Coordinates of C-alpha atoms in Angstrom, one line a residue:
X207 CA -236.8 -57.7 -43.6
X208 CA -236.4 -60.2 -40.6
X209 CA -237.4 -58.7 -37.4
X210 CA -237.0 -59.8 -34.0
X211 CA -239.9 -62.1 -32.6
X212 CA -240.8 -60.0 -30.4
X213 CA -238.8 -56.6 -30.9
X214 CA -240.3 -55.4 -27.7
X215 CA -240.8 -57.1 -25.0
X216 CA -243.9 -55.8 -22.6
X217 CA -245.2 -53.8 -24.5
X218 CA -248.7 -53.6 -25.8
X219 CA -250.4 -51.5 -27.8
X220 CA -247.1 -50.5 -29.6
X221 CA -247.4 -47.8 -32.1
X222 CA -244.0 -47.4 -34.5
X223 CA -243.8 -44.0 -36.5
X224 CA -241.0 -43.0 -39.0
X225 CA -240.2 -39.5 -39.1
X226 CA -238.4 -37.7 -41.9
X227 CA -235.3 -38.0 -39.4
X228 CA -234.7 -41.5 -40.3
X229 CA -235.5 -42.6 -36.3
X230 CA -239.0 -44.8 -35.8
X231 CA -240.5 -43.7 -32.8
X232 CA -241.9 -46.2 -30.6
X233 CA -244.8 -46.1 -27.5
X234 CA -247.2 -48.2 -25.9
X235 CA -248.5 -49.4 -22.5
X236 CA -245.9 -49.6 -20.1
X237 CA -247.1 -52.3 -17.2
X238 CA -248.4 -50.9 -14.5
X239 CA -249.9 -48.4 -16.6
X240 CA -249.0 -45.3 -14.6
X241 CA -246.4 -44.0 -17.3
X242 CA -245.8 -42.6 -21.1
X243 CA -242.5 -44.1 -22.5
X244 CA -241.3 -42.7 -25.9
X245 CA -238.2 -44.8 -27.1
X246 CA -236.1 -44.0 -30.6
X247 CA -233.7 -46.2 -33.3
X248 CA -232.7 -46.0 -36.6
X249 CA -234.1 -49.7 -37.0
X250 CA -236.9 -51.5 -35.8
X251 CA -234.4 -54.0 -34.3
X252 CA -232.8 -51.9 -32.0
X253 CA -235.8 -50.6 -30.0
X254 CA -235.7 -53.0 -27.7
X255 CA -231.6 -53.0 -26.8
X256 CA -230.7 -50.1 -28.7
X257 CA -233.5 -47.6 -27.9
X258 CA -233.2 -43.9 -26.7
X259 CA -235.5 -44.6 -23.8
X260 CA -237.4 -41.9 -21.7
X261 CA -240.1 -41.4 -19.6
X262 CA -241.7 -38.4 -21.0
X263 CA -245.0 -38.4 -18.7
X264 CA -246.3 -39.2 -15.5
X265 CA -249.8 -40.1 -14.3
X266 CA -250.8 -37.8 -12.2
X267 CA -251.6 -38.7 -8.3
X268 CA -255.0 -38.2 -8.3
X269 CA -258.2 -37.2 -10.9
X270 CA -259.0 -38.2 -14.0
X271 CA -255.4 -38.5 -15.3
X272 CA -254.1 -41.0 -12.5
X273 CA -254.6 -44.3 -13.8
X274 CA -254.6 -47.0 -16.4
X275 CA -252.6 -45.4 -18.9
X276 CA -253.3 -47.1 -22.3
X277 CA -252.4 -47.4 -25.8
X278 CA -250.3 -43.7 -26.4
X279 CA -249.5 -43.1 -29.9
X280 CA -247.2 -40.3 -31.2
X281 CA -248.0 -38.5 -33.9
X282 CA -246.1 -35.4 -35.4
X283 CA -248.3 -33.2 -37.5
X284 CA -248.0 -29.3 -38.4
X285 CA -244.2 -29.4 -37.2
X286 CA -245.0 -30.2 -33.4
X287 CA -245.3 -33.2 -32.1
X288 CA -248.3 -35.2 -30.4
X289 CA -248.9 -38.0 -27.9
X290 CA -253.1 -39.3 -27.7
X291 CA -253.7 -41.6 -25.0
X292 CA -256.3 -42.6 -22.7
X293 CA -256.9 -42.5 -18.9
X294 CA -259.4 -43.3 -16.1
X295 CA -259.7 -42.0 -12.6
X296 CA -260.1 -45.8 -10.8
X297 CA -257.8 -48.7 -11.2
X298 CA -260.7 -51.1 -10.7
X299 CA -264.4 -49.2 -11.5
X300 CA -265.7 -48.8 -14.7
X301 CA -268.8 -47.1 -14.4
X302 CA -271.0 -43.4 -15.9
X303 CA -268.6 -41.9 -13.5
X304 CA -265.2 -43.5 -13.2
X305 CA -264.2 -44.8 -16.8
X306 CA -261.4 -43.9 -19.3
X307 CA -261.1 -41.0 -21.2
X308 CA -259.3 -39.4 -24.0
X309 CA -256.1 -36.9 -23.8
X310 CA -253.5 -35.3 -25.8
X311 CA -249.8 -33.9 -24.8
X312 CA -247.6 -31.8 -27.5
X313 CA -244.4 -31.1 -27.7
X314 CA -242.2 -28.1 -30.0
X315 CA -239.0 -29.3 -29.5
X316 CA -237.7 -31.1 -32.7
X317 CA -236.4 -34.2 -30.9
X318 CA -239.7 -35.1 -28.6
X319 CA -237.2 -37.1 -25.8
X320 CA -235.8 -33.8 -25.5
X321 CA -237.9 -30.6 -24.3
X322 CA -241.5 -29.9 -22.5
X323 CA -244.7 -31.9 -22.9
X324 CA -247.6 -29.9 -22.2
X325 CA -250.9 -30.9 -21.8
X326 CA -253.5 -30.4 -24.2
X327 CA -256.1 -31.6 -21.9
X328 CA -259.3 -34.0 -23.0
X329 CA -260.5 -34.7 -26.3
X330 CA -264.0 -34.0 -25.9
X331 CA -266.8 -35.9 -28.0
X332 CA -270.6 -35.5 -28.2
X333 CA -271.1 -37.4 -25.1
X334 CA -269.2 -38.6 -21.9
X335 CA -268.7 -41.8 -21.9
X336 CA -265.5 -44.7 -21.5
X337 CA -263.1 -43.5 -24.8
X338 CA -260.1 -44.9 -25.2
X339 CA -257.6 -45.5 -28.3
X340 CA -257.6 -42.4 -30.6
X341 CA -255.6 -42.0 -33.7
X342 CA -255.5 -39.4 -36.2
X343 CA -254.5 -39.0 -40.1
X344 CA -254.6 -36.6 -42.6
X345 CA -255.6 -36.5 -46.0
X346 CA -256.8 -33.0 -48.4
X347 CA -255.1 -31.3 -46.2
X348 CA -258.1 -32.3 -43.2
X349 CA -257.3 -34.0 -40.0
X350 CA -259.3 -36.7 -38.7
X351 CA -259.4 -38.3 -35.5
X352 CA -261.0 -42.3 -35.2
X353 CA -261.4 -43.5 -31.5
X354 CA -263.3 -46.5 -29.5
X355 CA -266.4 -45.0 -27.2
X356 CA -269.1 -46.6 -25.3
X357 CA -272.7 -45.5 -26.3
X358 CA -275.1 -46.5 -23.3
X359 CA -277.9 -46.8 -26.2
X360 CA -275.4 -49.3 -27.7
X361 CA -275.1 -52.8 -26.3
X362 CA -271.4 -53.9 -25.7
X363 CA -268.0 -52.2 -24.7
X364 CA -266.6 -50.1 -27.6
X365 CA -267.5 -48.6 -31.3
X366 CA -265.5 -47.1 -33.7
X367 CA -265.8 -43.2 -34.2
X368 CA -264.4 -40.9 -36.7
X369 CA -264.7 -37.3 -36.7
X370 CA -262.9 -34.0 -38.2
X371 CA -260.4 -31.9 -35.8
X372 CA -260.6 -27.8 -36.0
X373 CA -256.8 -29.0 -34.1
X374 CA -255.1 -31.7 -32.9
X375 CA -256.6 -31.5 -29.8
X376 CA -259.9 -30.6 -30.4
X377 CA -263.1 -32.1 -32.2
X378 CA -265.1 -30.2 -35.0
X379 CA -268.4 -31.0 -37.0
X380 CA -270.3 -34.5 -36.8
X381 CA -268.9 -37.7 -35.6
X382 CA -270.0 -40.5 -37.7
X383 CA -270.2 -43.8 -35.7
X384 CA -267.8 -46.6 -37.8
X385 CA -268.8 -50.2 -36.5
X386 CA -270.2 -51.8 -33.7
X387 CA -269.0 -55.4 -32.3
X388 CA -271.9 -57.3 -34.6
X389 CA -270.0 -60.8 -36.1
X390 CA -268.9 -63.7 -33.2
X391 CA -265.3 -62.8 -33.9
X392 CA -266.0 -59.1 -32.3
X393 CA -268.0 -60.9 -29.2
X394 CA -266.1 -62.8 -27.6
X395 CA -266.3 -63.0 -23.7
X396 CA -266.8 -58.8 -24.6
X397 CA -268.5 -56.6 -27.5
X398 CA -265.4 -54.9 -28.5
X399 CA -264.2 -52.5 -31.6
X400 CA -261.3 -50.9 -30.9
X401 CA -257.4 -49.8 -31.3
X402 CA -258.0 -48.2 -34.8
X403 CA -255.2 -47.8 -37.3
X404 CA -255.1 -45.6 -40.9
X405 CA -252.9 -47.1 -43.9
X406 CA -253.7 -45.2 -47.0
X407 CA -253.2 -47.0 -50.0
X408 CA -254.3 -47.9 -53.6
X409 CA -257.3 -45.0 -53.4
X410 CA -258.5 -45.9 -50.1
X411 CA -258.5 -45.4 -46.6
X412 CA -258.6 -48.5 -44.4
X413 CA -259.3 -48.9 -40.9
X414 CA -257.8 -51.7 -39.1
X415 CA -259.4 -52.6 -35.5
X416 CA -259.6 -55.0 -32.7
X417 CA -262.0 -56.8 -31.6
X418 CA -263.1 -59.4 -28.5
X419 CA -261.6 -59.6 -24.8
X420 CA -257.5 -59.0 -24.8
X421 CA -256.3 -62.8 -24.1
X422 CA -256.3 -65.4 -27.0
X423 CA -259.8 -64.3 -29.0
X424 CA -258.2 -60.7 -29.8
X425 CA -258.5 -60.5 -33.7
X426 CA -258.0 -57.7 -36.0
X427 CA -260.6 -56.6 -38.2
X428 CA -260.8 -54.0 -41.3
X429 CA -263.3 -51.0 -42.8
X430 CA -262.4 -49.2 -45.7
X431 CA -263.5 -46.4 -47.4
X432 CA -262.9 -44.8 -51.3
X433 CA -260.0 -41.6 -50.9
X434 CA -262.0 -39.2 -52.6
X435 CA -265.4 -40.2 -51.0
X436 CA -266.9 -38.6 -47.5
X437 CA -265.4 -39.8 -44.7
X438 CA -267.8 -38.5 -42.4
X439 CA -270.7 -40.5 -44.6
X440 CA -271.4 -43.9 -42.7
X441 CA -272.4 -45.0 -46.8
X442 CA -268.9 -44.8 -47.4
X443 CA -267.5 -47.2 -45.1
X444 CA -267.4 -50.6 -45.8
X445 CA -266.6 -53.7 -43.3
X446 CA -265.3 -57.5 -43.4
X447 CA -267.3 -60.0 -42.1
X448 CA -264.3 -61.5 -41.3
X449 CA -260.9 -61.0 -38.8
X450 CA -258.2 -60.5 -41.1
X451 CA -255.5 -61.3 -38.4
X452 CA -256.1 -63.7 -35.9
X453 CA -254.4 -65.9 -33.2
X454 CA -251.6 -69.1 -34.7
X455 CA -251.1 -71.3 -31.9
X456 CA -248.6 -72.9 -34.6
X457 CA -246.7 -69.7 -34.4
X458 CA -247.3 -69.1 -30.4
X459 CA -248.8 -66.0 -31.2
X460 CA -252.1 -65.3 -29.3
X461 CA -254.8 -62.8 -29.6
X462 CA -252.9 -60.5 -32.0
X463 CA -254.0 -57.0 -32.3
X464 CA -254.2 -53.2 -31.7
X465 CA -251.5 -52.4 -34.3
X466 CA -250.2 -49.7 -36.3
X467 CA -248.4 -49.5 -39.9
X468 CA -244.7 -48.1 -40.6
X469 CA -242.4 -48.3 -43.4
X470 CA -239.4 -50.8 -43.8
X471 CA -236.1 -49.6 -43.2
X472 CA -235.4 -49.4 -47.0
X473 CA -238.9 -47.5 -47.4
X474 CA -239.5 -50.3 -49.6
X475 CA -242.2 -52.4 -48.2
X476 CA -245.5 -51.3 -45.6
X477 CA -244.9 -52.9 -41.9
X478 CA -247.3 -54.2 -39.3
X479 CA -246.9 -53.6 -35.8
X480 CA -248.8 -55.5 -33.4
X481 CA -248.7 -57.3 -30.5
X482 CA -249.2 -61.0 -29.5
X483 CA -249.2 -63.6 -26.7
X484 CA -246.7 -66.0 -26.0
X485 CA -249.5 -68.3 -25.0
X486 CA -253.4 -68.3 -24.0
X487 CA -253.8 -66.5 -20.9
X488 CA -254.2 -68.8 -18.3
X489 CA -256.0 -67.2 -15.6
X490 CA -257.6 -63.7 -14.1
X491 CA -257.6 -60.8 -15.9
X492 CA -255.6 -60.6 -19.2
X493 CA -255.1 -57.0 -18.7
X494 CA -252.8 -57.9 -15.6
X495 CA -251.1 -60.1 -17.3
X496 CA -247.8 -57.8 -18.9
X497 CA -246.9 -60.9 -21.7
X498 CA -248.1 -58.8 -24.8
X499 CA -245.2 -58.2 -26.5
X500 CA -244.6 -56.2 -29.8
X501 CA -243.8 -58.1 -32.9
X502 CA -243.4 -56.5 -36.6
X503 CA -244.1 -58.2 -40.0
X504 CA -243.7 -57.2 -43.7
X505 CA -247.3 -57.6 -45.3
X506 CA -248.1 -57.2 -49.0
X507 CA -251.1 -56.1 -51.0
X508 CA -253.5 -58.5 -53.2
X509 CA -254.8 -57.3 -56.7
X510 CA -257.6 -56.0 -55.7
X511 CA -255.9 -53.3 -53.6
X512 CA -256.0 -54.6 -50.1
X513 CA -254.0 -55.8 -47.2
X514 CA -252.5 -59.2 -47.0
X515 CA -251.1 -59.5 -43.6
X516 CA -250.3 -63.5 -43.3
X517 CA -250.3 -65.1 -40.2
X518 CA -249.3 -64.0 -36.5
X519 CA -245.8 -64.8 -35.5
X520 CA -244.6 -65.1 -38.5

């Protein structure tokens, strides 16, 4: 498949899910960051031009749901449907106090651009701290949900977290701590693990991640784990060293990252989603900068079982 390079412009953090109704479903962070945009196609291609587009959440005018709406991701699981995202209370002041946490929405109606979004409220974890970029799978039949969270005892920005639900919006049980930012490639400018993303193949479970500041050094990294072993067990996770997906200034694609996987059109090959600079950022704060875009690339699997993913841009 040839996609369109980028197939969505200004959006970042995109996360593409194929339902059983033949539409992918698309979301990510809309500039500004004060909204939840759902759009739907029957190809990848069309979700930029082609797209049902709606706005299917607001920020809310004050509190801890007002600002810096990040990375949603839909997800549709026991027959209702999902949206995880994070939010802060301050547009400029990270802090014990102001700092982004994690919430859910759901939705009944079979079509989710069509009936009410309630909210779920926060996803609470074992301490209150800046959480951001949850995802969940499922696999025995037990839902999991991975997310990034500062630990004060921790130095940096963000680890990886995994952790069994009792429901989609709500934590159960331990919650096993994934990685830390420890190799250069996770450090630069910040100590960063996060945008987690579940493929499940060839009798594992892999983890995909991002890691470093948000402009050019944004690189993805990968943990895996054996299907059938504990998931909850921080013994049964293994790590690369190294990023597995990083900038190409040959392909004008910088600081690639915080993807998601879907299926080809022809349910015939796995797809990564990510998104990518047109160029280095060239000044202030990447975050303000709305040039991530979201671009989608076939990637194969090597004969040991895991992810080839090629270069960015490509």
């Amino acid at each position: 498949m040839i996609y369109n390079k980028p197939f969505v412009i200004e959006r970042a953090d995109p996360w593409v899910y194929k339902h059983t109704d033949g539409y992918y479903y698309f979301t990510g962070s809309v500039p500004g960051y004060q909204s939840i945009e759902v759009r739907r196609a029957k190809q990848i291609n069309d979700l930029e031009e082609n797209a049902e587009i709606v706005t299917v959440w607001q920020a809310h005018d004050t509190g801890l749901q007002s600002e810096l709406i990040w990375a949603p991701e839909i997800h549709f699981i026991n027959g209702s449907w999902y949206i995880y995202f994070a939010a802060s209370d301050h547009p400029h002041i990270r802090d014990q106090h102001h700092h982004h946490r994690m919430f859910v929405i759901s939705n009944d109606s079979p079509n989710p651009l069509e009936g009410e979004w309630e909210e779920k409220g926060q996803v609470k974890t074992q301490f209150e701290s800046f959480s951001l970029d949850a995802t969940v799978f499922n696999l025995n039949n037990r839902l999991y949900y991975v997310w990034a969270q500062l630990d004060p005892r921790i130095p940096g920005n963000s680890n990886l977290y995994i952790s069994e639900m009792e429901n989609p919006w709500t934590l159960k049980g331990k919650q096993t701590l994934l990685s830390i930012p420890e190799y250069d490639w996770e450090k630069q400018i910040y100590l960063v693990n996060e945008g987690p993303a579940v493929i499940i193949r060839n009798n594992k479970v892999f983890i995909s991640y991002s890691g470093s500041a948000t402009d050019e050094n944004y690189a993805m990294g990968l943990l895996w784990a054996d299907v059938d072993s504990d998931l909850l067990d921080g013994y049964s996770w293994h790590k690369s060293p190294d990023p597995v997906f990083v900038t190409s200034e040959k392909n004008q694609a910088f600081g690639p990252g915080h993807n998601s996987f879907t299926k080809s059109e022809d349910d015939a090959h796995d797809v990564l989603i990510y998104h990518a600079r047109p160029e280095a950022n060239k000044t202030g704060d990447p975050l303000a900068n709305p040039n991530r875009h979201a671009f989608a690339k076939v990637f194969t699997w090597d004969e040991e079982g895991f992810p080839k993913f090629g270069e960015a841009g490509e």
